[in-house]
Amino acid sequence: MNPWKTKKWFTSPWNWLPEVRKPFNFPQTIKLHDVTLRDGEQQTGVVFRREEKVAIAKKLAAMGVHRIEAGMPAVSPQDRAAISDIAALGLKSQIFSFARCVVGDIKAAKECGATGVIVEIPSSDHIIKNAYGWTVDRAMKSSIDATLAAKELGLYTVFFTIDSTRTEVDRLLEIAETVANEGHMDAYTIADSFGGVGPEAVYHVVKKVVKRLKKPVEIHCHMDYNMGVANTIAALQAGASVAHVTVTGLGERAGNVPLEDTVMALKTMYGVDMGIKTEKFCETSKFVLDLAKVTIPGNRPIVGDMLYQIESGIVAGFFRKAREKHPLEYVPFSAAMVGQKPVGIVLGKNSGLPSVQEFCEKLKINATEEQMMAMIPLIKERSFKTKDLLTEDEFLAIVAKVLKTKAPKKAAKKAAKKR
């Protein structure tokens, strides 16, 4: 077996060319820091109640997520209670709280039972002035006071600079070094808060920050330009050791970096196994999205519920020939690897002879190739009319019409109703 082709996945050998992999500097251990319960809930209209947050935390821990950011105590009494409940569960995941650079927030994190705290402050002078209405001196003093308070309380302290990527590099390093020297940080988070950077720049700057700070570096990206996964992986390649993610990319505006995409790309394209139970992806995603009342496209990568349905007749023929001995000729990773439904052929406007053959075999219908070809225009006509895939009953009604036999009562009744 080659690393790009196993029994579970088949990706590109290009990823393993020596000249491609030479610049990589992945740390030996990489952790996932899930922010679904805080940043994910900031998606417009999403509300997780206390008991729902606890249930989600249990799902994340069962999946093997290393760190769970359980929330921000200052948001509401319910949030504070949820963090306390989660911290009291004794999960294998480390429980973190999120805090402003306010000593009261730090104390609340400790009182809730969190073992770590993410301490946030704007990093760009323009956002400190225009969005916060603070002076830079005030922001620096608040950062130093808050991080020292976290150290005194024994919390693992991650200093998190909002809008890192719209700050000049030297200025960002100056801020981080000042807090590291005059305040305290166990680790430092670079935040691409508005998704406006590319992976090449991320790689370059993260490498520089790791070398200069000599502290663990974490990466927190957003998906405004749909670059978040690539940016996160670039940061890890440059030496960052923690990736901030949310379940299926929940988060404000275009969302945060999706957990599933990041883990699968690292595992199947870069050989970085984070120990996450990928077979729980679909189950966990559906659980969280149902609570969030958020829907996703059927062809959403990894967890979309129509991802492994084949409508095209040409592709259906391709799949039918390959599925027994070469099941990964059609898909980059197996359905079972992420808890997906198996690959299946469906009937619709784009279906062809292989699609009809599949359904005839499945339903034990004896029909000649000529008869099956006669079914195809009727299938297309039905799909145009309903703007949908065909149900099994609708197909059986077409079979009856072509074969001039009586359709099963159930099928005929349902098909008639839909007309």
Tab-separated table of C-alpha atoms in Angstrom, residues 96-401:
chain	number	residue	atom	x	y	z
A	96	PHE	CA	-11.236	25.560	27.978
A	97	SER	CA	-13.124	28.791	28.536
A	98	PHE	CA	-12.979	31.919	26.408
A	99	ALA	CA	-12.327	35.291	28.023
A	100	ARG	CA	-11.878	38.933	27.239
A	101	CYS	CA	-8.772	40.602	28.623
A	102	VAL	CA	-10.699	41.229	31.819
A	103	VAL	CA	-9.551	39.772	35.140
A	104	GLY	CA	-13.172	39.028	36.090
A	105	ASP	CA	-13.525	36.792	33.007
A	106	ILE	CA	-10.370	34.908	33.974
A	107	LYS	CA	-11.668	34.314	37.496
A	108	ALA	CA	-15.000	33.099	36.086
A	109	ALA	CA	-13.164	30.580	33.880
A	110	LYS	CA	-11.427	29.171	36.938
A	111	GLU	CA	-14.638	29.084	38.970
A	112	CYS	CA	-16.344	27.118	36.182
A	113	GLY	CA	-13.691	24.408	36.425
A	114	ALA	CA	-11.916	25.017	33.121
A	115	THR	CA	-8.281	23.959	32.977
A	116	GLY	CA	-7.388	26.379	30.206
A	117	VAL	CA	-8.427	29.819	29.025
A	118	ILE	CA	-8.264	31.607	25.683
A	119	VAL	CA	-7.574	35.290	26.398
A	120	GLU	CA	-8.565	37.555	23.486
A	121	ILE	CA	-7.507	41.062	22.521
A	122	PRO	CA	-7.514	42.941	19.177
A	123	SER	CA	-4.057	43.017	17.616
A	124	SER	CA	-4.431	45.592	14.861
A	125	ASP	CA	-4.168	49.238	15.908
A	126	HIS	CA	-7.087	50.092	13.614
A	127	ILE	CA	-9.521	47.624	15.210
A	128	ILE	CA	-8.408	48.618	18.734
A	129	LYS	CA	-9.233	52.230	17.871
A	130	ASN	CA	-12.204	51.873	15.503
A	131	ALA	CA	-14.075	48.868	16.905
A	132	TYR	CA	-13.149	48.921	20.598
A	133	GLY	CA	-12.572	52.619	21.092
A	134	TRP	CA	-9.489	51.836	23.190
A	135	THR	CA	-5.956	53.151	23.144
A	136	VAL	CA	-3.188	50.695	22.315
A	137	ASP	CA	-1.730	51.231	25.803
A	138	ARG	CA	-5.001	50.182	27.406
A	139	ALA	CA	-5.168	47.042	25.249
A	140	MET	CA	-1.610	46.084	26.191
A	141	LYS	CA	-2.143	46.694	29.910
A	142	SER	CA	-5.378	44.665	29.870
A	143	SER	CA	-3.580	41.797	28.111
A	144	ILE	CA	-0.749	41.766	30.622
A	145	ASP	CA	-3.044	41.967	33.657
A	146	ALA	CA	-5.427	39.274	32.396
A	147	THR	CA	-2.725	36.789	31.401
A	148	LEU	CA	-0.913	37.247	34.710
A	149	ALA	CA	-4.200	36.587	36.517
A	150	ALA	CA	-4.626	33.400	34.491
A	151	LYS	CA	-1.125	32.271	35.403
A	152	GLU	CA	-1.747	32.961	39.091
A	153	LEU	CA	-4.901	30.844	38.969
A	154	GLY	CA	-3.035	27.939	37.343
A	155	LEU	CA	-4.883	28.070	34.023
A	156	TYR	CA	-3.196	27.020	30.784
A	157	THR	CA	-3.148	30.417	29.110
A	158	VAL	CA	-3.515	30.926	25.361
A	159	PHE	CA	-3.094	34.526	24.229
A	160	PHE	CA	-5.405	35.108	21.245
A	161	THR	CA	-4.954	38.162	19.013
A	162	ILE	CA	-8.090	39.088	17.081
A	163	ASP	CA	-7.449	40.219	13.491
A	164	SER	CA	-3.849	38.985	13.493
A	165	THR	CA	-3.665	38.716	9.711
A	166	ARG	CA	-4.590	42.366	9.071
A	167	THR	CA	-1.785	43.514	11.358
A	168	GLU	CA	1.726	44.247	10.087
A	169	VAL	CA	3.925	41.256	10.938
A	170	ASP	CA	6.467	43.189	12.998
A	171	ARG	CA	3.696	44.914	14.951
A	172	LEU	CA	2.037	41.550	15.674
A	173	LEU	CA	5.305	40.089	16.903
A	174	GLU	CA	5.893	43.149	19.082
A	175	ILE	CA	2.486	42.705	20.762
A	176	ALA	CA	2.975	38.968	21.295
A	177	GLU	CA	6.499	39.399	22.673
A	178	THR	CA	5.417	42.142	25.069
A	179	VAL	CA	2.657	39.986	26.543
A	180	ALA	CA	4.970	36.968	26.697
A	181	ASN	CA	7.642	38.946	28.550
A	182	GLU	CA	5.596	41.274	30.752
A	183	GLY	CA	2.482	39.159	31.118
A	184	HIS	CA	2.127	35.419	30.535
A	185	MET	CA	1.292	32.973	27.789
A	186	ASP	CA	1.635	29.217	27.516
A	187	ALA	CA	0.710	29.403	23.840
A	188	TYR	CA	-0.150	32.023	21.236
A	189	THR	CA	-3.040	31.986	18.744
A	190	ILE	CA	-2.830	33.649	15.343
A	191	ALA	CA	-6.378	34.528	14.287
A	192	ASP	CA	-7.401	35.098	10.686
A	193	SER	CA	-10.595	36.654	12.033
A	194	PHE	CA	-11.909	37.851	8.667
A	195	GLY	CA	-10.574	35.108	6.415
A	196	GLY	CA	-8.496	37.443	4.284
A	197	VAL	CA	-5.130	35.699	4.051
A	198	GLY	CA	-3.738	32.949	1.824
A	199	PRO	CA	-1.860	29.752	2.751
A	200	GLU	CA	1.511	30.923	1.432
A	201	ALA	CA	1.426	33.978	3.707
A	202	VAL	CA	0.213	31.909	6.666
A	203	TYR	CA	3.081	29.452	6.229
A	204	HIS	CA	5.656	32.252	6.069
A	205	VAL	CA	4.379	34.167	9.111
A	206	VAL	CA	3.709	31.148	11.330
A	207	LYS	CA	7.232	29.909	10.706
A	208	LYS	CA	8.552	33.332	11.736
A	209	VAL	CA	6.335	33.471	14.866
A	210	VAL	CA	7.323	29.956	16.012
A	211	LYS	CA	10.997	30.842	15.679
A	212	ARG	CA	10.699	34.236	17.371
A	213	LEU	CA	8.366	33.437	20.288
A	214	LYS	CA	9.629	29.947	21.056
A	215	LYS	CA	6.114	29.188	22.301
A	216	PRO	CA	3.500	26.760	20.956
A	217	VAL	CA	1.510	28.477	18.208
A	218	GLU	CA	-2.176	27.854	17.467
A	219	ILE	CA	-4.159	28.763	14.358
A	220	HIS	CA	-7.731	30.063	14.229
A	221	CYS	CA	-9.153	30.755	10.757
A	222	HIS	CA	-12.452	31.755	9.159
A	223	MET	CA	-13.979	30.777	5.818
A	224	ASP	CA	-14.847	34.136	4.222
A	225	TYR	CA	-12.808	33.259	1.115
A	226	ASN	CA	-13.208	29.507	1.674
A	227	MET	CA	-9.479	29.272	2.439
A	228	GLY	CA	-9.694	28.322	6.100
A	229	VAL	CA	-8.828	24.626	5.778
A	230	ALA	CA	-5.880	25.350	3.467
A	231	ASN	CA	-4.691	28.117	5.801
A	232	THR	CA	-4.974	25.874	8.852
A	233	ILE	CA	-2.976	23.107	7.185
A	234	ALA	CA	-0.352	25.625	6.010
A	235	ALA	CA	0.034	26.827	9.607
A	236	LEU	CA	0.486	23.266	10.849
A	237	GLN	CA	3.031	22.599	8.088
A	238	ALA	CA	4.975	25.609	9.387
A	239	GLY	CA	5.024	24.321	12.970
A	240	ALA	CA	1.734	25.375	14.601
A	241	SER	CA	0.534	22.611	16.913
A	242	VAL	CA	-3.167	23.337	17.549
A	243	ALA	CA	-5.951	23.824	14.988
A	244	HIS	CA	-9.148	25.651	15.986
A	245	VAL	CA	-12.225	24.154	14.304
A	246	THR	CA	-16.009	23.816	14.565
A	247	VAL	CA	-18.356	20.986	13.649
A	248	THR	CA	-19.173	21.336	9.922
A	249	GLY	CA	-17.868	24.906	9.911
A	250	LEU	CA	-20.476	26.526	12.140
A	251	GLY	CA	-19.620	30.140	12.902
A	252	GLU	CA	-20.434	33.753	12.187
A	253	ARG	CA	-20.428	35.119	8.642
A	254	ALA	CA	-19.052	32.314	6.420
A	255	GLY	CA	-18.182	30.158	9.425
A	256	ASN	CA	-15.118	28.693	11.071
A	257	VAL	CA	-12.818	25.967	9.783
A	258	PRO	CA	-14.749	22.685	9.547
A	259	LEU	CA	-13.425	19.954	11.819
A	260	GLU	CA	-14.249	17.138	9.401
A	261	ASP	CA	-12.499	18.623	6.365
A	262	THR	CA	-9.364	19.461	8.338
A	263	VAL	CA	-8.997	16.028	9.922
A	264	MET	CA	-9.670	14.148	6.674
A	265	ALA	CA	-7.285	16.273	4.593
A	266	LEU	CA	-4.506	15.881	7.160
A	267	LYS	CA	-5.030	12.135	7.438
A	268	THR	CA	-5.481	11.159	3.799
A	269	MET	CA	-3.357	13.749	1.985
A	270	TYR	CA	-0.562	14.492	4.455
A	271	GLY	CA	-0.297	11.338	6.586
A	272	VAL	CA	-1.095	13.201	9.827
A	273	ASP	CA	-3.352	11.059	12.015
A	274	MET	CA	-4.757	13.052	14.936
A	275	GLY	CA	-6.460	10.071	16.550
A	276	ILE	CA	-9.953	11.364	15.763
A	277	LYS	CA	-12.741	8.794	15.252
A	278	THR	CA	-13.703	9.853	11.736
A	279	GLU	CA	-16.489	7.267	11.504
A	280	LYS	CA	-18.449	9.468	13.946
A	281	PHE	CA	-18.370	12.513	11.659
A	282	CYS	CA	-21.817	12.217	10.070
A	283	GLU	CA	-23.543	11.272	13.303
A	284	THR	CA	-21.959	14.168	15.211
A	285	SER	CA	-22.544	16.680	12.424
A	286	LYS	CA	-26.238	15.803	12.152
A	287	PHE	CA	-26.640	15.948	15.933
A	288	VAL	CA	-25.063	19.407	16.185
A	289	LEU	CA	-26.734	20.870	13.089
A	290	ASP	CA	-30.161	19.660	14.207
A	291	LEU	CA	-29.692	21.420	17.554
A	292	ALA	CA	-28.427	24.513	15.735
A	293	LYS	CA	-31.374	24.371	13.296
A	294	VAL	CA	-28.916	24.768	10.439
A	295	THR	CA	-29.192	22.993	7.099
A	296	ILE	CA	-26.342	22.268	4.689
A	297	PRO	CA	-26.247	21.389	0.958
A	298	GLY	CA	-26.724	17.723	0.147
A	299	ASN	CA	-23.325	17.643	-1.535
A	300	ARG	CA	-21.504	19.273	1.412
A	301	PRO	CA	-18.039	17.630	1.649
A	302	ILE	CA	-17.821	14.608	3.960
A	303	VAL	CA	-21.172	14.962	5.781
A	304	GLY	CA	-23.694	15.941	3.062
A	305	ASP	CA	-26.571	13.449	2.966
A	306	MET	CA	-26.523	13.195	-0.862
A	307	LEU	CA	-22.743	13.108	-1.174
A	308	TYR	CA	-22.572	9.467	-2.234
A	309	GLN	CA	-25.646	9.372	-4.473
A	310	ILE	CA	-24.954	8.888	-8.193
A	311	GLU	CA	-27.483	10.268	-10.686
A	312	SER	CA	-25.425	10.542	-13.878
A	313	GLY	CA	-25.853	7.532	-16.128
A	314	ILE	CA	-22.233	7.659	-17.284
A	315	VAL	CA	-20.929	7.705	-13.708
A	316	ALA	CA	-23.405	5.001	-12.692
A	317	GLY	CA	-21.904	2.754	-15.372
A	318	PHE	CA	-18.405	3.593	-14.188
A	319	PHE	CA	-19.360	2.776	-10.590
A	320	ARG	CA	-21.120	-0.500	-11.464
A	321	LYS	CA	-18.004	-1.792	-13.187
A	322	ALA	CA	-15.592	-0.764	-10.448
A	323	ARG	CA	-17.426	-1.216	-7.132
A	324	GLU	CA	-16.663	-4.862	-6.425
A	325	LYS	CA	-12.894	-4.865	-6.861
A	326	HIS	CA	-12.050	-1.152	-7.044
A	327	PRO	CA	-14.541	0.733	-4.820
A	328	LEU	CA	-12.294	3.801	-4.501
A	329	GLU	CA	-12.168	4.508	-8.230
A	330	TYR	CA	-15.227	6.740	-7.831
A	331	VAL	CA	-14.691	8.269	-4.371
A	332	PRO	CA	-11.580	9.646	-2.586
A	333	PHE	CA	-12.458	7.920	0.699
A	334	SER	CA	-14.848	5.173	1.733
A	335	ALA	CA	-18.303	6.064	3.024
A	336	ALA	CA	-17.753	3.969	6.140
A	337	MET	CA	-14.642	5.962	7.049
A	338	VAL	CA	-16.784	9.017	7.863
A	339	GLY	CA	-20.018	7.288	8.848
A	340	GLN	CA	-21.692	8.005	5.508
A	341	LYS	CA	-24.420	5.993	3.828
A	342	PRO	CA	-22.940	3.640	1.178
A	343	VAL	CA	-22.527	4.850	-2.385
A	344	GLY	CA	-25.785	4.290	-4.253
A	345	ILE	CA	-27.348	4.941	-7.644
A	346	VAL	CA	-30.487	7.105	-7.838
A	347	LEU	CA	-32.888	7.944	-10.660
A	348	GLY	CA	-33.339	11.432	-12.063
A	349	LYS	CA	-33.057	13.673	-15.086
A	350	ASN	CA	-29.427	12.675	-15.730
A	351	SER	CA	-29.936	8.908	-15.433
A	352	GLY	CA	-29.073	6.494	-18.222
A	353	LEU	CA	-29.130	2.787	-19.023
A	354	PRO	CA	-26.754	1.731	-16.192
A	355	SER	CA	-29.041	3.496	-13.694
A	356	VAL	CA	-32.109	1.619	-14.948
A	357	GLN	CA	-30.177	-1.663	-14.973
A	358	GLU	CA	-29.257	-1.076	-11.337
A	359	PHE	CA	-32.875	-0.554	-10.295
A	360	CYS	CA	-34.155	-3.470	-12.340
A	361	GLU	CA	-31.590	-5.767	-10.717
A	362	LYS	CA	-32.360	-4.416	-7.249
A	363	LEU	CA	-36.127	-4.840	-7.673
A	364	LYS	CA	-35.812	-8.155	-9.567
A	365	ILE	CA	-37.508	-6.808	-12.696
A	366	ASN	CA	-37.005	-8.756	-15.916
A	367	ALA	CA	-36.698	-6.303	-18.776
A	368	THR	CA	-34.799	-6.284	-22.051
A	369	GLU	CA	-32.290	-3.572	-22.858
A	370	GLU	CA	-34.780	-2.173	-25.376
A	371	GLN	CA	-37.462	-1.957	-22.682
A	372	MET	CA	-35.039	-0.313	-20.253
A	373	MET	CA	-34.095	2.241	-22.906
A	374	ALA	CA	-37.811	2.998	-23.278
A	375	MET	CA	-37.998	3.751	-19.553
A	376	ILE	CA	-35.284	6.413	-19.691
A	377	PRO	CA	-37.300	9.238	-21.371
A	378	LEU	CA	-40.178	8.586	-18.956
A	379	ILE	CA	-37.775	8.826	-15.998
A	380	LYS	CA	-36.404	12.113	-17.342
A	381	GLU	CA	-39.911	13.451	-17.985
A	382	ARG	CA	-40.944	12.612	-14.412
A	383	SER	CA	-37.848	14.263	-12.981
A	384	PHE	CA	-38.456	17.425	-15.019
A	385	LYS	CA	-42.031	17.531	-13.750
A	386	THR	CA	-41.200	17.085	-10.056
A	387	LYS	CA	-37.750	18.758	-10.168
A	388	ASP	CA	-36.614	15.863	-8.017
A	389	LEU	CA	-35.277	12.355	-7.959
A	390	LEU	CA	-37.719	9.493	-8.558
A	391	THR	CA	-39.015	7.373	-5.748
A	392	GLU	CA	-39.029	3.608	-6.034
A	393	ASP	CA	-42.810	3.685	-6.501
A	394	GLU	CA	-42.578	6.195	-9.341
A	395	PHE	CA	-40.044	3.974	-11.069
A	396	LEU	CA	-42.297	0.917	-10.640
A	397	ALA	CA	-45.175	2.819	-12.225
A	398	ILE	CA	-42.940	3.556	-15.255
A	399	VAL	CA	-41.876	-0.093	-15.410
A	400	ALA	CA	-45.527	-1.148	-15.483
A	401	LYS	CA	-46.263	1.304	-18.281
